[in-house]
Coordinates of C-alpha atoms and ligand atoms in Angstrom, one line a residue:
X1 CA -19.7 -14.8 -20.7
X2 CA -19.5 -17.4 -17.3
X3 CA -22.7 -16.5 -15.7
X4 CA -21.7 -16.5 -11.9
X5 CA -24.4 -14.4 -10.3
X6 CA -23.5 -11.6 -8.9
X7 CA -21.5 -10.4 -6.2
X8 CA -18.7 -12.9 -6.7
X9 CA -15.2 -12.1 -5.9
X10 CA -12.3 -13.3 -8.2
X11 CA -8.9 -14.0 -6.0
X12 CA -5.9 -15.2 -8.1
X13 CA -3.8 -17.6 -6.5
X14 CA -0.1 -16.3 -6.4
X15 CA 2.5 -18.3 -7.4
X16 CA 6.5 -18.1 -7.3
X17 CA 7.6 -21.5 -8.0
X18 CA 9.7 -21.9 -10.8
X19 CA 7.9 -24.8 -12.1
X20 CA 5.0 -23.0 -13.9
X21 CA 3.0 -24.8 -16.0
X22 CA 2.8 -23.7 -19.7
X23 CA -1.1 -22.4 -20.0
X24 CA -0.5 -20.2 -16.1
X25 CA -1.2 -16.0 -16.6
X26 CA 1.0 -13.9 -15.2
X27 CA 0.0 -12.0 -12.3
X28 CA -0.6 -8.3 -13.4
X29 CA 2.4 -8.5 -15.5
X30 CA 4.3 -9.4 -12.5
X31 CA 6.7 -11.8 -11.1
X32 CA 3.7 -14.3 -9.6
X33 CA 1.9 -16.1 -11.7
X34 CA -1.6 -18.3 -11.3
X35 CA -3.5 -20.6 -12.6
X36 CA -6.1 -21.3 -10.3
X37 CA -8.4 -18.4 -9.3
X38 CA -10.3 -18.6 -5.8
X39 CA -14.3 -17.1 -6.1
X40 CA -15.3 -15.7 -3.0
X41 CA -18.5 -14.5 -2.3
X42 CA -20.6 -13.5 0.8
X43 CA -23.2 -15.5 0.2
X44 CA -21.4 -19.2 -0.4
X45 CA -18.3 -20.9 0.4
X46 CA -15.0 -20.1 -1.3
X47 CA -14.3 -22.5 -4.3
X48 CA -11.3 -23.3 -6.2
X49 CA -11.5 -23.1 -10.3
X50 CA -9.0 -23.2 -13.4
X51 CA -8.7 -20.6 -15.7
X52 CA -10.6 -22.4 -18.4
X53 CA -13.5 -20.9 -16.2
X54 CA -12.7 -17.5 -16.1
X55 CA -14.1 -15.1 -19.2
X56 CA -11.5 -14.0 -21.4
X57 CA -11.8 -10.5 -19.9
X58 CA -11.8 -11.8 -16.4
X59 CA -8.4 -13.6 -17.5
X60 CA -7.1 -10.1 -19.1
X61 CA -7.8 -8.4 -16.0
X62 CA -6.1 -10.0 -13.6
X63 CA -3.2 -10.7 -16.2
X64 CA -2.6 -7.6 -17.9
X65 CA 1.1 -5.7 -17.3
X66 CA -0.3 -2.3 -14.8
X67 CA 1.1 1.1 -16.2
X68 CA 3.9 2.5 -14.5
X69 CA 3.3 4.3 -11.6
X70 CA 4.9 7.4 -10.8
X71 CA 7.9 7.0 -13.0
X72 CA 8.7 3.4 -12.0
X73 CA 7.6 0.4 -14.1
X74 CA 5.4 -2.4 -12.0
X75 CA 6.9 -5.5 -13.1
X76 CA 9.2 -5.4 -10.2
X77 CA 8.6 -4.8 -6.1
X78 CA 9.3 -1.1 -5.3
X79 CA 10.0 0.1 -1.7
X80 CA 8.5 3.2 -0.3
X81 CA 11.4 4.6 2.4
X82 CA 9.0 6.2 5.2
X83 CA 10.0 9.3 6.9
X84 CA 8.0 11.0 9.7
X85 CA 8.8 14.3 10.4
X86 CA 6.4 14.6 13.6
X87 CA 6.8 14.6 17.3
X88 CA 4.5 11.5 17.8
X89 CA 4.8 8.7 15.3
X90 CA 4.4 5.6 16.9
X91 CA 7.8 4.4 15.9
X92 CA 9.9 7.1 14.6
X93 CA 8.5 9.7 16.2
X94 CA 10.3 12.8 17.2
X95 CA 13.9 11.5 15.0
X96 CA 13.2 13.4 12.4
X97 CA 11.2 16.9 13.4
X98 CA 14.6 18.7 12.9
X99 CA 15.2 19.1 9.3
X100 CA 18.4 18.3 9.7
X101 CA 17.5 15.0 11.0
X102 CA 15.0 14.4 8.1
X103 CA 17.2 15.1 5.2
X104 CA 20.0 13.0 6.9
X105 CA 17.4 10.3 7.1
X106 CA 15.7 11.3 3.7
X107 CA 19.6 10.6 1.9
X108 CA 20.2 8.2 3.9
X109 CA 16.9 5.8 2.5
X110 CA 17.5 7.0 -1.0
X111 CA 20.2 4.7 -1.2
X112 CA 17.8 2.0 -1.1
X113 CA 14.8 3.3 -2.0
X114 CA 12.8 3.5 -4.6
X115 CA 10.5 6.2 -3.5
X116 CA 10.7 8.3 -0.2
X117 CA 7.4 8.8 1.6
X118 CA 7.0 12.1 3.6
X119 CA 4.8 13.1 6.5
X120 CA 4.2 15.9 8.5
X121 CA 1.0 14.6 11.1
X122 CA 1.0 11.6 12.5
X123 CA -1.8 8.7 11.8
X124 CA -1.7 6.2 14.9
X125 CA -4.3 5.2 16.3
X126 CA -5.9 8.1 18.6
X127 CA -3.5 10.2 16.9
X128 CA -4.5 13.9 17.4
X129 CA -5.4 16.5 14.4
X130 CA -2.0 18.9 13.2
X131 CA -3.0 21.9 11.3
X132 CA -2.3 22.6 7.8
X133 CA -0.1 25.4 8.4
X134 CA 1.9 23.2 11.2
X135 CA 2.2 19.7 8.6
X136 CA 3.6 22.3 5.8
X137 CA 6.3 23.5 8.1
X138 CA 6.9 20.6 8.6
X139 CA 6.8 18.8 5.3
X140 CA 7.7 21.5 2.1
X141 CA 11.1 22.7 3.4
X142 CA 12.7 19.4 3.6
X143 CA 11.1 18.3 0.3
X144 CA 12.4 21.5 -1.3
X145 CA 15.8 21.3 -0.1
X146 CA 15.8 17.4 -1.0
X147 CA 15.1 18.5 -5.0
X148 CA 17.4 21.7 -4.6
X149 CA 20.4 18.9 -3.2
X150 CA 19.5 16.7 -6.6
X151 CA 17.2 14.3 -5.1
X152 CA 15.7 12.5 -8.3
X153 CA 13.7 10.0 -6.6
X154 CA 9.6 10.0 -6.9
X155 CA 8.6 11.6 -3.3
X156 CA 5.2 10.9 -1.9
X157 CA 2.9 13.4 0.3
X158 CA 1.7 11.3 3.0
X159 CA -1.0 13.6 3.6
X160 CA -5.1 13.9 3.6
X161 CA -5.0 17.7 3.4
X162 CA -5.1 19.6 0.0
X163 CA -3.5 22.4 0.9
X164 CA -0.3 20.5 2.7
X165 CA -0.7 18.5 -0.9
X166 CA -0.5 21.1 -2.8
X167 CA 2.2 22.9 -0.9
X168 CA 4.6 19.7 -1.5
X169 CA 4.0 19.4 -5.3
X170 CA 5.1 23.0 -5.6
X171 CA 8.3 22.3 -3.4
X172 CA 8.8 18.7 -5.4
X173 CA 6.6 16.4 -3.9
X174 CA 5.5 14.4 -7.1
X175 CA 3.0 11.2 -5.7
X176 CA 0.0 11.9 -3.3
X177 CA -0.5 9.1 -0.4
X178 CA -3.8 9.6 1.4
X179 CA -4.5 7.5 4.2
X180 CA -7.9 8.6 3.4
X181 CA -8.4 8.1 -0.4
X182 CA -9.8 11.5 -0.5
X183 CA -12.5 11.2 2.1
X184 CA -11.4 13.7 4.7
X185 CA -10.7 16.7 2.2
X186 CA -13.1 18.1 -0.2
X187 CA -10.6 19.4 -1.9
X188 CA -8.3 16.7 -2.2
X189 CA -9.5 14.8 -5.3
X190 CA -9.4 17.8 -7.2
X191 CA -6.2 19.1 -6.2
X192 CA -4.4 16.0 -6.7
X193 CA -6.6 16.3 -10.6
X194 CA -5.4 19.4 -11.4
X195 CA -1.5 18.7 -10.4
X196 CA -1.7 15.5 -12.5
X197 CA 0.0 13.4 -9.6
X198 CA -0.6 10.0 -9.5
X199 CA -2.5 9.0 -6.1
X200 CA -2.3 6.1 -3.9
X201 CA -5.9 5.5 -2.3
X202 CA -5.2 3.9 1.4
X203 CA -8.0 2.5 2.9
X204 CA -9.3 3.4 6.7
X205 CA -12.7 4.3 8.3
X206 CA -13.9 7.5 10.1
X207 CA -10.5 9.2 11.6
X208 CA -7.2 8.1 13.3
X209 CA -8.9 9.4 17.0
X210 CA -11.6 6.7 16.5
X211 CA -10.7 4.3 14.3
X212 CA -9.5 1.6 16.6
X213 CA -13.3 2.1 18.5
X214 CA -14.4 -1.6 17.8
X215 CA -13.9 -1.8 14.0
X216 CA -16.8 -4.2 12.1
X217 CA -17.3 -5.4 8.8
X218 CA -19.1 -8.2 7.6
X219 CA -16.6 -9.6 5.8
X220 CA -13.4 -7.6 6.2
X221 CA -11.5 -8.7 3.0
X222 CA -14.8 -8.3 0.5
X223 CA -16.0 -4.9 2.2
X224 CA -12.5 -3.0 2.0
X225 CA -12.1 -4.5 -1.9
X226 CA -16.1 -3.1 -2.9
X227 CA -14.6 0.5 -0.2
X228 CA -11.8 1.0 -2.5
X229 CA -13.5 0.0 -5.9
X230 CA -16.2 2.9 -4.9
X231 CA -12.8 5.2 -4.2
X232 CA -11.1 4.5 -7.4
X233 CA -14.8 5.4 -8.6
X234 CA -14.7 8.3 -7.0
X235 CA -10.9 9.5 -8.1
X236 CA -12.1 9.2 -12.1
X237 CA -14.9 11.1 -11.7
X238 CA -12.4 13.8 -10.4
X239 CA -10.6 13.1 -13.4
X240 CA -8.1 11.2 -12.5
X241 CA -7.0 8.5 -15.0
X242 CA -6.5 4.5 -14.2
X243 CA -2.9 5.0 -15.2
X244 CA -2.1 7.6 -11.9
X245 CA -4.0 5.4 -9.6
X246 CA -3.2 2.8 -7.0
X247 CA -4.4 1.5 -3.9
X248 CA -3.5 0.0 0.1
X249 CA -5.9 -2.3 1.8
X250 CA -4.8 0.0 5.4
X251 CA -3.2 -2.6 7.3
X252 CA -3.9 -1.4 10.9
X253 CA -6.5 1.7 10.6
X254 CA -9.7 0.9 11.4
X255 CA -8.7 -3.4 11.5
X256 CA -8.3 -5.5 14.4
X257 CA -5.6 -8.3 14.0
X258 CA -8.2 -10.5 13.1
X259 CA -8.9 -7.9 10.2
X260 CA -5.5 -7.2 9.4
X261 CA -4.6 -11.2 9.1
X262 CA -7.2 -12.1 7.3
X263 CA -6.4 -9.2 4.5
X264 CA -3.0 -10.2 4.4
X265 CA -3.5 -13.9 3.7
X266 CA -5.4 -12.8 0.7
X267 CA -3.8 -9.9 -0.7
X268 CA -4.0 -11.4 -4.3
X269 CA -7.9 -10.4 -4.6
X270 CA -7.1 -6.4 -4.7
X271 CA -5.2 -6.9 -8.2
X272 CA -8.7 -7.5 -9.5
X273 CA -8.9 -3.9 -9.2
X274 CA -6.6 -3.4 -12.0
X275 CA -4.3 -1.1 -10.6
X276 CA -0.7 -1.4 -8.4
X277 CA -1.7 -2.3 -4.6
X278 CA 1.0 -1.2 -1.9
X279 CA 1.1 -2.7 1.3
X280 CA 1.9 -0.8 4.5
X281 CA 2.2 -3.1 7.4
X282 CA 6.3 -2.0 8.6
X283 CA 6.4 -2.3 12.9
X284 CA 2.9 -1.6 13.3
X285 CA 1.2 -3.2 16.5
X286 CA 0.1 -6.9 14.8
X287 CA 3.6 -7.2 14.3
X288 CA 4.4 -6.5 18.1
X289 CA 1.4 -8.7 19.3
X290 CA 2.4 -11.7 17.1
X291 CA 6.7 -10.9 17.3
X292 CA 6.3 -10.5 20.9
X293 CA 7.8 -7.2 20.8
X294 CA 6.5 -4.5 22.6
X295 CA 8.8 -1.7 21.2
X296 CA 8.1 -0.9 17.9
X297 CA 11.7 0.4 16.5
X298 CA 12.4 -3.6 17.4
X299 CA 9.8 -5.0 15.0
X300 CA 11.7 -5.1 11.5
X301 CA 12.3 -8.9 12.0
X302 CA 8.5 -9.2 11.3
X303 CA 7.9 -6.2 9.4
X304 CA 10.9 -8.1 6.5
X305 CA 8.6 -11.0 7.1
X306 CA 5.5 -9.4 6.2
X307 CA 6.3 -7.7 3.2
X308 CA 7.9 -10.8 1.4
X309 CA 4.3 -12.3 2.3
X310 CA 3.3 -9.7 0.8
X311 CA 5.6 -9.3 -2.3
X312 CA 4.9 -13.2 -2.7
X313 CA 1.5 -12.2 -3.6
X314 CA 2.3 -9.3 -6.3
X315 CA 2.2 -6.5 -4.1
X316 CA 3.7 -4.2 -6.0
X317 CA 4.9 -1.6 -3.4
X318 CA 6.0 -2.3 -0.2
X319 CA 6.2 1.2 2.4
X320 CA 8.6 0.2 5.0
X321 CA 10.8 2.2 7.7
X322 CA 13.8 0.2 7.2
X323 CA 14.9 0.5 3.8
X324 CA 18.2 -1.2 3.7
X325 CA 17.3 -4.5 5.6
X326 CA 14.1 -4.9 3.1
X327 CA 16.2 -4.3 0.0
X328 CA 18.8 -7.0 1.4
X329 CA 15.6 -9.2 2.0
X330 CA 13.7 -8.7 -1.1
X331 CA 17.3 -9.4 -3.2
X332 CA 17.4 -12.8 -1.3
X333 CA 13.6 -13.5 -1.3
X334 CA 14.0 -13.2 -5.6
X335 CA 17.8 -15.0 -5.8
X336 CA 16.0 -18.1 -3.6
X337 CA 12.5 -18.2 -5.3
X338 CA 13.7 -18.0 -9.0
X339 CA 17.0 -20.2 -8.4
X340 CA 19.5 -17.7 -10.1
X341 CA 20.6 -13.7 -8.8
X342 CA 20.4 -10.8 -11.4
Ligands
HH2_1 N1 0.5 3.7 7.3 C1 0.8 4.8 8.0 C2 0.9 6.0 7.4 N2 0.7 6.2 6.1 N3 0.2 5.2 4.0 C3 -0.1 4.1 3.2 N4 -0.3 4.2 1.9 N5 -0.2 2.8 3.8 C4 0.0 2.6 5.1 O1 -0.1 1.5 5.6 C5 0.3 3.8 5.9 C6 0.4 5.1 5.3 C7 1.1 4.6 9.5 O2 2.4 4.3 9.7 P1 3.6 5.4 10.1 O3 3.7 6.5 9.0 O4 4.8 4.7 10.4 O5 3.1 6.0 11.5 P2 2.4 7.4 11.9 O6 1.1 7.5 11.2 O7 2.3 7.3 13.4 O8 3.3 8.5 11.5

């Protein structure tokens, strides 16, 4: 064993180039790969070190192919196709509250996608509370009538209530996306145990009606790892395995920019959790601030640019409103970085 004290923070440095050297790892069974390995740690400066100084479970960890989530293998980006059905989200809202509308939309991303995302209560900041009853309505119809029209496609609940969860597995619903990683609900962990769903664990603080208030951390990068290690802690206990888990670092809920920039230009660290990591950053307000773009259904320019800076670090998933241009991106962004096109 490398004894490096505690509290130390391993961060792979991704890779694309197609110049890898023989003795580099993969990068969770991934398309990136590393051989260098930044340590982080609150209490020193960040230093660079090779792999030779890495234990051989340390290696193993950061290497290791992840399980397939949902359905769909890991070794290759997947894009979550978001659909809102709610009057008030901050860039889609009120398209798609007809169900109509939705499934339109919902057929339309499927082309693309590789998983649809659905919501029924909007999350923006200052966002205010939608009852269970209202976020069913809104949510189990248009899943049902998307498995009764053939849909095959791995759905998410975007949703921190159990019983709007549970009400969407029964209609077809299939992954459960919680913005809270089963803080706000009680019940949630245990719902989403007993329907055997696999779970995506989002990271935020307190509630969307506060959250912006003046977020702090003392390190924002190291604090939301050490926050979602204790939820993925939390979701085993519940009984759910390793192999139906994944996380989001919550680009944009409870961050500032500052927050949000300095988690994206270190994305690599989260794989040392040892599960997929999705990235949600599509036209949210960082992305209006540094485009210059005040109107978010205008922001996909940056929001293609962020997720292939994001992909370009292993994120696995990618949860993005416009579907099509990211799949056109993401099939350029791999022709260009490996030299060749599938
Ligand atoms: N972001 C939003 C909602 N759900 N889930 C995950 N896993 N990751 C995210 O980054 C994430 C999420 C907020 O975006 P959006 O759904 O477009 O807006 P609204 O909450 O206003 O409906």
């Amino acid at each position: 064993m490398k004894d490096r004290g505690l509290s130390q923070y391993l961060r792979p440095i991704a890779m694309t180039d197609p110049a890898r050297p023989s003795g580099a790892l993969s990068l969770a069974g991934g398309w990136c790969w590393f051989d260098r390995v930044e340590i982080l740690s609150r209490q020193a400066p960040p230093r660079i070190v090779g792999l030779g100084d890495l234990t051989e479970a340390e290696r193993a960890g950061l290497s290791t192919s992840r399980p397939a989530f949902g359905g769909m293998a890991m070794d290759a980006p997947r894009i979550m196709g978001i659909l809102n059905i709610t009057p008030d989200s901050f860039s889609d809202g009120g398209l798609f509250l007809r169900p109509e509308a939705a499934l339109m939309q919902a057929r339309r991303m499927a082309a693309e996608a590789d998983i649809l995302d659905i919501g029924g209560e909007s999350t923006r900041p200052g966002a205010a509370e939608v009852s269970p009853t209202e976020e069913t309505a809104r949510t189990a119809p248009v899943i049902a009538a998307l498995r009764t029209g053939g849909l095959a496609l791995p759905i998410s609940i975007d949703t921190r209530k159990a019983a709007v969860a549970e009400a969407a597995f029964a209609a077809g619903a299939s992954i459960l996306n919680d913005v809270t990683a089963l803080r706000f609900d009680a019940g949630m962990a245990g719902a989403a145990a007993r329907a055997e769903v696999p779970v995506i664990l989002m990271h935020s603080i307190e509630t969307p009606a506060t959250m912006q208030d003046d977020p702090r951390y003392d390190d924002v990068l190291l604090d939301v790892y050490d926050a979602l290690a204790e939820r993925l802690t939390v979701a085993r206990a519940a009984g759910i395995p390793d192999d139906r888990l994944a996380i989001d670092p919550g680009i944009g809920f409870g961050k500032t920019l500052e927050h949000n920039l300095a988690l994206l230009a270190r994305l690599s660290l989260f794989h040392g959790l040892g599960v997929p990591v999705l990235l949600g950053a599509s036209r949210k307000r960082f992305i209006g601030t540094i485009g210059a773009e005040a109107e978010a259904a205008r922001r996909m320019p940056g929001s293609l640019a962020v997720a292939l800076a994001g992909v370009a670090q292993g994120m696995q998933m990618i949860r993005v409103h416009d579907v099509a241009e990211t799949r056109q991106a993401l099939r350029l962004w791999q022709a260009a970085t490996r030299g060749y096109s599938t």
